[in-house]
Each structure stands twice: as C-alpha cells, then as structure tokens.
mmCIF file with all atom_site columns, C-alpha atoms in Angstrom:
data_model
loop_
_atom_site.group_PDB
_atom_site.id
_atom_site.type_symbol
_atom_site.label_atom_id
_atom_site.label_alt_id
_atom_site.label_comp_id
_atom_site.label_asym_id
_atom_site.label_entity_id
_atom_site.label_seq_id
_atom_site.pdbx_PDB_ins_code
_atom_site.Cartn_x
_atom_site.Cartn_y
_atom_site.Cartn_z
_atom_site.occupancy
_atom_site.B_iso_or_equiv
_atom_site.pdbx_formal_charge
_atom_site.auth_seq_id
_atom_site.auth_comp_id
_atom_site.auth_asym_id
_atom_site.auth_atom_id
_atom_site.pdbx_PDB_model_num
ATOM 1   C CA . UNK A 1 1   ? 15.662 -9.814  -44.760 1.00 45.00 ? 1   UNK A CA 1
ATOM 2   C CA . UNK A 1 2   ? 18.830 -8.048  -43.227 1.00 50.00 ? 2   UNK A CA 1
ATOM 3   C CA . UNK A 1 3   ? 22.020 -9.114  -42.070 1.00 50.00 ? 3   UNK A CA 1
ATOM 4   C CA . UNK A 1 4   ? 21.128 -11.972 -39.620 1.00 50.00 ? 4   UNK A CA 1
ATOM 5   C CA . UNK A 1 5   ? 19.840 -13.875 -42.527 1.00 51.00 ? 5   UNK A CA 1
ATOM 6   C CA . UNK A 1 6   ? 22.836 -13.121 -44.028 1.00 54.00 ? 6   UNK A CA 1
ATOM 7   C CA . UNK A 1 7   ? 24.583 -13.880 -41.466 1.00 53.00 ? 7   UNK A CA 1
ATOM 8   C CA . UNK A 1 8   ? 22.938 -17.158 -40.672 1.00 55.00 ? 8   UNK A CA 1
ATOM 9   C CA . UNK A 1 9   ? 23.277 -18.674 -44.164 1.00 57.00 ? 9   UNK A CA 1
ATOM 10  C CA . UNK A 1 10  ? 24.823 -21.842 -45.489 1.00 64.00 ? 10  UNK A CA 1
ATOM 11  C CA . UNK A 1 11  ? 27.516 -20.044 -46.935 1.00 63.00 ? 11  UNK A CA 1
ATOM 12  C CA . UNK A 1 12  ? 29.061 -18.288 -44.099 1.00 58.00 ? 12  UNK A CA 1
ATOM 13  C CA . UNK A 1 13  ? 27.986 -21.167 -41.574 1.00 56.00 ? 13  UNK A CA 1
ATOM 14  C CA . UNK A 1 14  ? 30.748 -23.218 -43.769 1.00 63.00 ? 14  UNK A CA 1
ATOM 15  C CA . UNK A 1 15  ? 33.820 -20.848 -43.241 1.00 61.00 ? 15  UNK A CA 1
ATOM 16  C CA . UNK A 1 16  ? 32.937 -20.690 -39.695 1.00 58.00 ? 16  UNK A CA 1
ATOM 17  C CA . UNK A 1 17  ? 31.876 -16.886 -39.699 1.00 58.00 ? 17  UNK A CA 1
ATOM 18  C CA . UNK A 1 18  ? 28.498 -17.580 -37.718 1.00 55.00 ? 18  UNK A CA 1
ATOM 19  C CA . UNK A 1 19  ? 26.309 -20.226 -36.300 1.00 52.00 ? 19  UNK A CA 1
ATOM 20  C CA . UNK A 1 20  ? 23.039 -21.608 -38.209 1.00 49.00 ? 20  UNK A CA 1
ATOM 21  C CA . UNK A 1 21  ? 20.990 -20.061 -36.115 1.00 50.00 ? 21  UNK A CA 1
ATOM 22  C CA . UNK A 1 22  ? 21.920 -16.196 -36.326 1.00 46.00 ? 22  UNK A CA 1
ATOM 23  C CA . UNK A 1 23  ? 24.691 -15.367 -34.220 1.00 46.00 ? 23  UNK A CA 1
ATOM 24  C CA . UNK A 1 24  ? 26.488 -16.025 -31.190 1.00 46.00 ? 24  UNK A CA 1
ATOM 25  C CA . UNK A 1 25  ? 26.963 -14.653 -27.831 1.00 47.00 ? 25  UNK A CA 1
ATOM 26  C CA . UNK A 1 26  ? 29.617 -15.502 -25.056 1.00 49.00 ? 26  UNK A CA 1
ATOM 27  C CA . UNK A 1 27  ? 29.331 -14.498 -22.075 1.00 51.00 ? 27  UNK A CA 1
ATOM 28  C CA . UNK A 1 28  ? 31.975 -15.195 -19.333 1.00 54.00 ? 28  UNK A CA 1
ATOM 29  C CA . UNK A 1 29  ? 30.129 -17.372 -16.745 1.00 61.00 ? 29  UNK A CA 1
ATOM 30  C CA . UNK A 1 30  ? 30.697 -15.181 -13.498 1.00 61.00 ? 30  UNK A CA 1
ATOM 31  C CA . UNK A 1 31  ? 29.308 -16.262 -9.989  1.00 70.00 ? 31  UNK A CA 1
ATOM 32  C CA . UNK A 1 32  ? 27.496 -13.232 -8.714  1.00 67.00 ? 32  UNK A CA 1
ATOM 33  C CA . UNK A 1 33  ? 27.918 -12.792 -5.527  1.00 77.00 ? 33  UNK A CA 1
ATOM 34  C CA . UNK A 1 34  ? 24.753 -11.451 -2.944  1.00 82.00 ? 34  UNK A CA 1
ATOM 35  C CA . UNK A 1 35  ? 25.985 -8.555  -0.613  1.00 80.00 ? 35  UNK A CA 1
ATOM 36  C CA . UNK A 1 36  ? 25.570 -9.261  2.902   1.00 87.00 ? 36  UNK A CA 1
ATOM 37  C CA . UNK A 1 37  ? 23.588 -7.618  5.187   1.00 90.00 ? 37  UNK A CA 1
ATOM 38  C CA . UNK A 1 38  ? 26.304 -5.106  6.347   1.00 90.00 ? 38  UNK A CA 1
ATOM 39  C CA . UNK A 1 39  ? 27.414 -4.234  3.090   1.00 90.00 ? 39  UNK A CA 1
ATOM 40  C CA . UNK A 1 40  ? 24.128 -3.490  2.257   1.00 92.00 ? 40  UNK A CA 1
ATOM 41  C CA . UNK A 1 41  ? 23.471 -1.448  5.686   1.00 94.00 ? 41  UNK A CA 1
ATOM 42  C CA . UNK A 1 42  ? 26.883 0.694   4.299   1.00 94.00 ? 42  UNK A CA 1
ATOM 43  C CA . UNK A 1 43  ? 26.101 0.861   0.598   1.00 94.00 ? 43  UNK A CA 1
ATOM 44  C CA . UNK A 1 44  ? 22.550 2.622   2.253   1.00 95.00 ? 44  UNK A CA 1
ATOM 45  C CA . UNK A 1 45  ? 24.140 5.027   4.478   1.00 96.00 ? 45  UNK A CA 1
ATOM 46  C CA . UNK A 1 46  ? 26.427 6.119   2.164   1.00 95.00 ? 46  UNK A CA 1
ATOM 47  C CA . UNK A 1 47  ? 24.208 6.514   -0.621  1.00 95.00 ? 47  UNK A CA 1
ATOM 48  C CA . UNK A 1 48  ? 21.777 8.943   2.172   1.00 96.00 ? 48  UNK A CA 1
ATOM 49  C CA . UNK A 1 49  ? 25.018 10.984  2.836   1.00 95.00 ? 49  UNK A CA 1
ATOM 50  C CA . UNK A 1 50  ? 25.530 11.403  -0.950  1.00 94.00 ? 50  UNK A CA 1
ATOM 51  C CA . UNK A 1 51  ? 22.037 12.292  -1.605  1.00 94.00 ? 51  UNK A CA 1
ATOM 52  C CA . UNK A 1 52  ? 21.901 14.975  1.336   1.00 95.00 ? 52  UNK A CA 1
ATOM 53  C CA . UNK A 1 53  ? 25.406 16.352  0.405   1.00 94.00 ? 53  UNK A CA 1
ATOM 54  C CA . UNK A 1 54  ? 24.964 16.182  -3.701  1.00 91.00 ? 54  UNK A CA 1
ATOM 55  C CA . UNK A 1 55  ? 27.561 16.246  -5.827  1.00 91.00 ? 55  UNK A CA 1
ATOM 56  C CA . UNK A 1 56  ? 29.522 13.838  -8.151  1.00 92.00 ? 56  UNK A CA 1
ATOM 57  C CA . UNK A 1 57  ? 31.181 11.012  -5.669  1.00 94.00 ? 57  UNK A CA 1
ATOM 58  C CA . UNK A 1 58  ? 34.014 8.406   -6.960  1.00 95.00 ? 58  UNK A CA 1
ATOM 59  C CA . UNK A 1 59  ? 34.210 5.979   -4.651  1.00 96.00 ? 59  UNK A CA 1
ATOM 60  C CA . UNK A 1 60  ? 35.746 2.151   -4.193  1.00 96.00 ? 60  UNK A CA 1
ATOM 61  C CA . UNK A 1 61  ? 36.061 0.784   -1.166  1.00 95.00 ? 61  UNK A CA 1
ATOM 62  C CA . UNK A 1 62  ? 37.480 -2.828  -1.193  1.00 93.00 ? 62  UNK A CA 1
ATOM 63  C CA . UNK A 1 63  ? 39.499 -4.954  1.011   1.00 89.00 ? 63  UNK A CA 1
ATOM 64  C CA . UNK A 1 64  ? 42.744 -5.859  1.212   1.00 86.00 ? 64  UNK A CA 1
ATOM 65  C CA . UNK A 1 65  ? 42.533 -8.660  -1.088  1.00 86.00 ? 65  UNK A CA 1
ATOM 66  C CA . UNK A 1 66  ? 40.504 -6.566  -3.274  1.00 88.00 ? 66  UNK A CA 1
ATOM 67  C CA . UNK A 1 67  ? 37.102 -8.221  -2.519  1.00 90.00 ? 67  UNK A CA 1
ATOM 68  C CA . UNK A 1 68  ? 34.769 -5.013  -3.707  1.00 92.00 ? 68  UNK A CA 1
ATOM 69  C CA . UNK A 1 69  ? 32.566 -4.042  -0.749  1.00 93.00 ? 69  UNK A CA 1
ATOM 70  C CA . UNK A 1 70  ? 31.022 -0.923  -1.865  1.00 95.00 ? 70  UNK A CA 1
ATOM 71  C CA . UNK A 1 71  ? 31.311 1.071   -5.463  1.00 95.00 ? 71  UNK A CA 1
ATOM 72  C CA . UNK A 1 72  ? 29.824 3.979   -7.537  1.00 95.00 ? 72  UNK A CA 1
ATOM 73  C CA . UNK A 1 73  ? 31.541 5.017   -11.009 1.00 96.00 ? 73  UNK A CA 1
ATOM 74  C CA . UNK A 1 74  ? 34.856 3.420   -9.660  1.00 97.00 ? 74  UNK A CA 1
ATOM 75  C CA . UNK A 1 75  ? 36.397 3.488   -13.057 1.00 97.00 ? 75  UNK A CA 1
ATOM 76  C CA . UNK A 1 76  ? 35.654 6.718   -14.354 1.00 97.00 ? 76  UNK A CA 1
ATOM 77  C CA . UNK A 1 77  ? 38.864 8.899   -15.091 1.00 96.00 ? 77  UNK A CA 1
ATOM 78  C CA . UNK A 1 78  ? 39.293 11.364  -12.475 1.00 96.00 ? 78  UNK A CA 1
ATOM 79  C CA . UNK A 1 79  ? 41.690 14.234  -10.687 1.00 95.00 ? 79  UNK A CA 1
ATOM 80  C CA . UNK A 1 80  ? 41.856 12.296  -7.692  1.00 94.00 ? 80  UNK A CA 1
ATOM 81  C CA . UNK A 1 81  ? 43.770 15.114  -6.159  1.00 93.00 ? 81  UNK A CA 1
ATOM 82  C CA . UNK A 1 82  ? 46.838 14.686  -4.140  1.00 95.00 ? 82  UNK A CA 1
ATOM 83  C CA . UNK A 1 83  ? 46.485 10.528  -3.610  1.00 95.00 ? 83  UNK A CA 1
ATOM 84  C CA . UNK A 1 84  ? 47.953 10.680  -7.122  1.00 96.00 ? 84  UNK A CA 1
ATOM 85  C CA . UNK A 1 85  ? 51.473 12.184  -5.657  1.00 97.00 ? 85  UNK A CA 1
ATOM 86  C CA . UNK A 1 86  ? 51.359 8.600   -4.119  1.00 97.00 ? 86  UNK A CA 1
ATOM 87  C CA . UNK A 1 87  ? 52.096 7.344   -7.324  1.00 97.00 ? 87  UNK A CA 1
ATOM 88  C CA . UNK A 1 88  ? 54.349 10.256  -8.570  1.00 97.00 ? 88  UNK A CA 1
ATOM 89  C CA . UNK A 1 89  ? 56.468 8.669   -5.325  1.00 97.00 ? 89  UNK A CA 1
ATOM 90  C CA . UNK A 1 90  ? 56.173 5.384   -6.723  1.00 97.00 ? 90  UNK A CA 1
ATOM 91  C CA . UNK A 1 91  ? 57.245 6.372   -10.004 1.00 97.00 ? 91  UNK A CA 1
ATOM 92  C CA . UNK A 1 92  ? 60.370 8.723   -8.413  1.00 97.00 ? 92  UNK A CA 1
ATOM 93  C CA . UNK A 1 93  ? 61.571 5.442   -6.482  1.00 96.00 ? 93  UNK A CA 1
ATOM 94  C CA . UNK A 1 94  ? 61.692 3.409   -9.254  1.00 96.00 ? 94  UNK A CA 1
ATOM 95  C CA . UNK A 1 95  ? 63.446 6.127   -11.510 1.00 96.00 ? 95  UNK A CA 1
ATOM 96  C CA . UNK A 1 96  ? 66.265 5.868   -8.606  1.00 96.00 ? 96  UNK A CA 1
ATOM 97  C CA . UNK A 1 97  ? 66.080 2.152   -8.251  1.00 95.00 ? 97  UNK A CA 1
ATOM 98  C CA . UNK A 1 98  ? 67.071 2.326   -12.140 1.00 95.00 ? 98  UNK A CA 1
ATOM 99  C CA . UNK A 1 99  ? 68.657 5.449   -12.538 1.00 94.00 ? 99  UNK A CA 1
ATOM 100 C CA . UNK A 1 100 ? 70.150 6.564   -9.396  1.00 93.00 ? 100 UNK A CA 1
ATOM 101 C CA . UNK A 1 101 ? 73.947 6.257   -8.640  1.00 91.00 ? 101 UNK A CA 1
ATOM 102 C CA . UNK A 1 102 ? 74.773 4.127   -5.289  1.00 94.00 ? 102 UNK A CA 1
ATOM 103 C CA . UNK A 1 103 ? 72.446 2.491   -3.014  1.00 95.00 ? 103 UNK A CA 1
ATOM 104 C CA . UNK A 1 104 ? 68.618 4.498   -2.861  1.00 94.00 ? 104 UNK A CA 1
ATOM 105 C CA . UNK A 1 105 ? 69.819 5.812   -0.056  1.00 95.00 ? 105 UNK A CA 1
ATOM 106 C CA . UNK A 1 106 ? 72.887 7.563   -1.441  1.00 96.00 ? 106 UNK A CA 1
ATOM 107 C CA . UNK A 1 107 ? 70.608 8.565   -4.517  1.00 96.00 ? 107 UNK A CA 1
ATOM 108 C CA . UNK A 1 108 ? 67.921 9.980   -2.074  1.00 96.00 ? 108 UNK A CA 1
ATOM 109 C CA . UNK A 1 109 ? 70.446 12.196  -0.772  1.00 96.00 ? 109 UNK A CA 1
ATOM 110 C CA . UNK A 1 110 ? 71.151 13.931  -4.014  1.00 95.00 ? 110 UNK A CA 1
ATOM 111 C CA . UNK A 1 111 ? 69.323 16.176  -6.354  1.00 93.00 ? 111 UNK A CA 1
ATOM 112 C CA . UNK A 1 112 ? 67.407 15.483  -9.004  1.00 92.00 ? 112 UNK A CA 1
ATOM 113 C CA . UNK A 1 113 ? 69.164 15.729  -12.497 1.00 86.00 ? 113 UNK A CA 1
ATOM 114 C CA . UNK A 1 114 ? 66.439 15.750  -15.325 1.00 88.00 ? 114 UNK A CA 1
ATOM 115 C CA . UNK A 1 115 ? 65.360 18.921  -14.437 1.00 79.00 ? 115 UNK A CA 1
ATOM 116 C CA . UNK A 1 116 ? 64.142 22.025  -16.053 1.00 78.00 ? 116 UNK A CA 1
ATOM 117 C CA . UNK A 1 117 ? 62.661 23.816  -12.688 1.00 84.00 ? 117 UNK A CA 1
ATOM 118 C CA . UNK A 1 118 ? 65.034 25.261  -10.188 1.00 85.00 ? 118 UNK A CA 1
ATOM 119 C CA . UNK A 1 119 ? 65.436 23.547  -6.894  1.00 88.00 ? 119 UNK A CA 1
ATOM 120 C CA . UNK A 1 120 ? 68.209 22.873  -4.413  1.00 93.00 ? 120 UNK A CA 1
ATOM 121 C CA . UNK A 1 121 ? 66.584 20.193  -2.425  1.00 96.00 ? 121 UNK A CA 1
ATOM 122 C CA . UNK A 1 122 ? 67.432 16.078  -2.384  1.00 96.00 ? 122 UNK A CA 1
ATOM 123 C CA . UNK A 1 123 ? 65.071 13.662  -3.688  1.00 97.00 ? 123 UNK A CA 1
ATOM 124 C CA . UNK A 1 124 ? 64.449 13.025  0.034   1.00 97.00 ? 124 UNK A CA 1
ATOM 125 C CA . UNK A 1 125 ? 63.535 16.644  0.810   1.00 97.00 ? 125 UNK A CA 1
ATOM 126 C CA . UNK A 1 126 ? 61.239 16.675  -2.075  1.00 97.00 ? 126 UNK A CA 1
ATOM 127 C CA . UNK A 1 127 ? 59.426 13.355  -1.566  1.00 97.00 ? 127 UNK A CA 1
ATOM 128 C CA . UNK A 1 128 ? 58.796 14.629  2.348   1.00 97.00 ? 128 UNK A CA 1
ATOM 129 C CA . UNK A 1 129 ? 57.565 18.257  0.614   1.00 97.00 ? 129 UNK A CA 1
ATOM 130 C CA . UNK A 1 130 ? 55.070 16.035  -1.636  1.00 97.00 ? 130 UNK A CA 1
ATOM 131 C CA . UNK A 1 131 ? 54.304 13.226  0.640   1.00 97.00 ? 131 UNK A CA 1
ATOM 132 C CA . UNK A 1 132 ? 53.815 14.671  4.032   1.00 97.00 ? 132 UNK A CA 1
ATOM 133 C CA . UNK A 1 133 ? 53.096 18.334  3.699   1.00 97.00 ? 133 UNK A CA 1
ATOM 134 C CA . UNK A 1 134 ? 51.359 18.170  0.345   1.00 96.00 ? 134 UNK A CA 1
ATOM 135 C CA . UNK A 1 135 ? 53.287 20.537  -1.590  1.00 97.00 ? 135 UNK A CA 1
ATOM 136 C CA . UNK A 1 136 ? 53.022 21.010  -5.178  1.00 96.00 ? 136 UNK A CA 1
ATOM 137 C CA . UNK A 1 137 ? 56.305 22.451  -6.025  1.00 95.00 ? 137 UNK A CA 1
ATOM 138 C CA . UNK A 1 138 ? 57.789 19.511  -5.070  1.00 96.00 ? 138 UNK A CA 1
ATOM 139 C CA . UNK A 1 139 ? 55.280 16.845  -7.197  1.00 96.00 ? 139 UNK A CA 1
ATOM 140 C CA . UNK A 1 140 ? 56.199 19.261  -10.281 1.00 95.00 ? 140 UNK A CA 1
ATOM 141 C CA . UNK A 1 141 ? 59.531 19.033  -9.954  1.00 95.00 ? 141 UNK A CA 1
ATOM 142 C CA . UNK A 1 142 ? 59.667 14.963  -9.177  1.00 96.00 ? 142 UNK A CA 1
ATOM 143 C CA . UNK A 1 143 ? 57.021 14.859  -12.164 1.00 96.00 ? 143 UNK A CA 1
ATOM 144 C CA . UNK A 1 144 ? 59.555 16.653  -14.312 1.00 94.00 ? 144 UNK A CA 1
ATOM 145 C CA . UNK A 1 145 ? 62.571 14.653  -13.168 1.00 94.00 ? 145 UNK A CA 1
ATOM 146 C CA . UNK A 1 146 ? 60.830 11.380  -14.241 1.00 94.00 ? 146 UNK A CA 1
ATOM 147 C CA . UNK A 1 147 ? 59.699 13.294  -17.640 1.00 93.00 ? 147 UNK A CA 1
ATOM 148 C CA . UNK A 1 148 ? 62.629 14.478  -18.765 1.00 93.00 ? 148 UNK A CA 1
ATOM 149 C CA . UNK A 1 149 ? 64.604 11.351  -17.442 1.00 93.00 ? 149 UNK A CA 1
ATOM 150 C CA . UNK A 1 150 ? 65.911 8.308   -19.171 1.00 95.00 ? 150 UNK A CA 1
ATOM 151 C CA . UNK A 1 151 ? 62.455 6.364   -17.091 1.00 95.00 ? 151 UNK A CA 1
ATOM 152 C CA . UNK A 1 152 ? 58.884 5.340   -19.891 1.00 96.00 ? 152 UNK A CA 1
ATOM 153 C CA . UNK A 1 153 ? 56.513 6.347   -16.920 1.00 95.00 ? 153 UNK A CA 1
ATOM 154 C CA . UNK A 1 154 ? 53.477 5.481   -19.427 1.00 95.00 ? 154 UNK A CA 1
ATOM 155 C CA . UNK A 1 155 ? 55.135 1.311   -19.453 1.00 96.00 ? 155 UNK A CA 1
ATOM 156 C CA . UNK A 1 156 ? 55.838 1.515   -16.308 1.00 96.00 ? 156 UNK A CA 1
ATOM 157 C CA . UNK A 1 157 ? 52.188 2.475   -15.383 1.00 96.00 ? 157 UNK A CA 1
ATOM 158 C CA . UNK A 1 158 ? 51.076 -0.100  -17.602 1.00 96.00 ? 158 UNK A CA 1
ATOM 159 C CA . UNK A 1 159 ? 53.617 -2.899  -16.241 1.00 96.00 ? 159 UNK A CA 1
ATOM 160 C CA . UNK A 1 160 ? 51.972 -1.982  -12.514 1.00 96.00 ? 160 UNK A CA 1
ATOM 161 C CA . UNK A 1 161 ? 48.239 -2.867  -14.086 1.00 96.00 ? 161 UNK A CA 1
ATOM 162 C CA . UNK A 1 162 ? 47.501 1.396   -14.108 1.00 97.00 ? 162 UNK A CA 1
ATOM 163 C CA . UNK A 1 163 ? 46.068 1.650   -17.703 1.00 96.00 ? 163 UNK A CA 1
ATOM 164 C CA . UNK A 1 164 ? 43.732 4.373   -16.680 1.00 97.00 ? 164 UNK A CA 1
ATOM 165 C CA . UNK A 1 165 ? 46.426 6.700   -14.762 1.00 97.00 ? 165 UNK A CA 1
ATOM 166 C CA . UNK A 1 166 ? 48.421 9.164   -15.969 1.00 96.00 ? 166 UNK A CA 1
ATOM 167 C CA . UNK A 1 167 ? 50.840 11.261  -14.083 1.00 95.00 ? 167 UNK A CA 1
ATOM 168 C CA . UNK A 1 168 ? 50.129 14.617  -16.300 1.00 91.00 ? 168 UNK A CA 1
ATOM 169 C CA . UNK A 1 169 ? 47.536 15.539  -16.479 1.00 92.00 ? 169 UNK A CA 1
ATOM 170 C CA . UNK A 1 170 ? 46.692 14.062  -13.102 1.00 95.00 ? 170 UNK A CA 1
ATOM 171 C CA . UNK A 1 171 ? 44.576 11.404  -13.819 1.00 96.00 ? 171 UNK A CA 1
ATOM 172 C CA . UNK A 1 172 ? 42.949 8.105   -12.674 1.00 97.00 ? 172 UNK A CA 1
ATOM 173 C CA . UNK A 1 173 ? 40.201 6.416   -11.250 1.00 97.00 ? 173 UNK A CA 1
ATOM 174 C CA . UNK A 1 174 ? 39.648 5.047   -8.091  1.00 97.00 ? 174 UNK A CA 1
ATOM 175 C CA . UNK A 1 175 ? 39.772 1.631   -8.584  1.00 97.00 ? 175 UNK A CA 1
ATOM 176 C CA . UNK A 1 176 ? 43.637 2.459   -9.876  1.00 97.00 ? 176 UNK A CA 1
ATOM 177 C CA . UNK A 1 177 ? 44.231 4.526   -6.931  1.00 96.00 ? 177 UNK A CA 1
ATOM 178 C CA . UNK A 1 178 ? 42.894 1.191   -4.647  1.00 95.00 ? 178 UNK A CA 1
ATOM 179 C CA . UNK A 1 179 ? 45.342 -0.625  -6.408  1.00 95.00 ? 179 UNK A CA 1
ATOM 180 C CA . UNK A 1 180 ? 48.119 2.002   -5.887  1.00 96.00 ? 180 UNK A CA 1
ATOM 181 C CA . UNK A 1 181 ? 47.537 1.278   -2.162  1.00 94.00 ? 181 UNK A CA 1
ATOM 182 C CA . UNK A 1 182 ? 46.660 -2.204  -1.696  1.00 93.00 ? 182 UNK A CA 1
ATOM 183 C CA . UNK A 1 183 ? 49.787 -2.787  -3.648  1.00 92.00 ? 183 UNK A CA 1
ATOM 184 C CA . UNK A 1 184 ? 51.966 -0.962  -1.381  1.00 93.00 ? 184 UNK A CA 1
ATOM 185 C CA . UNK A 1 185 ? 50.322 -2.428  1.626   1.00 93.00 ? 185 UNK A CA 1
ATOM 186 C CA . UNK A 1 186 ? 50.942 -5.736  0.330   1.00 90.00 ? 186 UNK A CA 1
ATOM 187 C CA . UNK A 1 187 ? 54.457 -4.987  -0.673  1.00 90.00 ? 187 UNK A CA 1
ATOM 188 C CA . UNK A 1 188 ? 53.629 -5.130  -4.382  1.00 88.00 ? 188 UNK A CA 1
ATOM 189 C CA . UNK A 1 189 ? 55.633 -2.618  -5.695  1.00 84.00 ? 189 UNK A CA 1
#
C-alpha cells in the first residue's frame, strides 16, 4: 500500500500531518510573464553566438530595476574573474567606514594594518592598483587586510543579499555580481 496510504489515513489527517486525500502541494502563485518580441530577437542571437563560439557561458542580463531580460545558469557558482575585485572594494570601504581612523578620506590615505603581505602603498593606491589597472597584488593584499581585520566579511556578504559569493576563493554567480552593480548604481551600498 505504501506511504501515501499511510500518509492519507484517519490517524495522521487528525494531528494535522497530511490531507485526506494523500498529500499536499503549495506552490507560490507567480504571474509568468511572456518575453517580448525583442527579448526574444536577443535571447536568439545570443544563443547563435554561443553555439558558434562553444563553451560554458554565465550570463544575466537585467535592468536596472532588476527586471530579468535574458539568462542562462545565472546562479551557478562561478570565478567571475576580476568583477569580483568590485566587491573586494566594497568590502575594503566598509572595513574603513568601521575600522578606519578619521574621515574615509584620512583612512584612504593610510596603509593598511591587518596585514601579513608587504606593501607600502595607501588604501587609495591599492584600490586604484585593483580597480583600474587590474592588479592582483593589490586585491590580495585588500583581501588580506579585511581577513585578518576586526571586519565578518561572510555577514557582511550575507547582510548585502550575497549568499552565493565569497571573497576567497573567488566566487559567485552572476546574478550576485548583477546585484553587486545595480546596487552601486542605485546607491545601495
């Protein structure tokens, strides 16, 4: 007879553990929305590039109120490469905001303190390193500065709605990393 029947019985019916009728499902009532012409005409010329080109593509592309226009496997965890120093920015401004001794742009001017890797440059040097010229000295020793430091990165990830992203080992998706920027274009953070 199996578990439904068991399930489905008087007995459990009574302390509220199931329906008469087997089980139940819930299922959050969600309008679908149709894409429109031109997101179709995109999602198709995109997916031709992909096919010609191969390869394993993460991709979310959204608006700036987060309306989702185009996707494919935005939420699978990925080394999204140097868009994550965005966040290791983020992450370095709010350490000073908490942390840092004067106004940010006193603390900018300094070094950083929680440090095991040499360096002789000011928070300011090393953001413009990271940020601008891509350099990965200067995300490793930010990335140290905020691990060794006083600063929970992993709540403050959380507390900015980035479950899936992690600062080492370089990880997130791209819906995460759409949120990293939307949020700073909409002065979020």
């Amino acid at each position: 007879v199996g578990m439904v029947y068991e399930w489905a019985d008087e007995f459990n019916w009574k302390l509220g553990l199931t329906g008469t009728e087997g089980y139940l499902r819930f299922r959050p009532i969600v309008e679908i929305k149709e894409p429109i012409p031109e997101q179709e005409a995109l999602a198709q010329e995109i997916d031709a590039i992909i096919a010609e080109t191969g390869g394993k593509w993460n991709i979310l592309i959204e608006t700036l109120e987060g309306e989702e226009i185009y996707a494919r496997r935005p939420d699978e965890r990925i080394h999204p490469a140097s868009t994550i120093k965005v966040a290791v920015g983020m992450m370095t401004f709010e350490f000073l905001r908490q942390y840092g001794e004067g106004t940010l742009e006193e603390s900018l001017q300094r070094g950083p303190v929680y440090n095991i890797i040499e360096n002789t440059r000011s928070y300011e040097q090393l953001l413009q390193s990271m940020l601008v010229y891509s350099e990965e000295d200067a995300a490793d020793i930010l990335y140290e500065n905020i691990h060794e430091g006083p600063l929970n990165q992993y709540s403050k990830l959380e507390e900015w709605g980035l479950e899936n992203t992690n600062l080492e080992p370089r990880r997130s998706t791209a819906r995460e990393v759409n949120m990293i920027y939307r949020g700073l274009y909409n002065a979020e953070y």
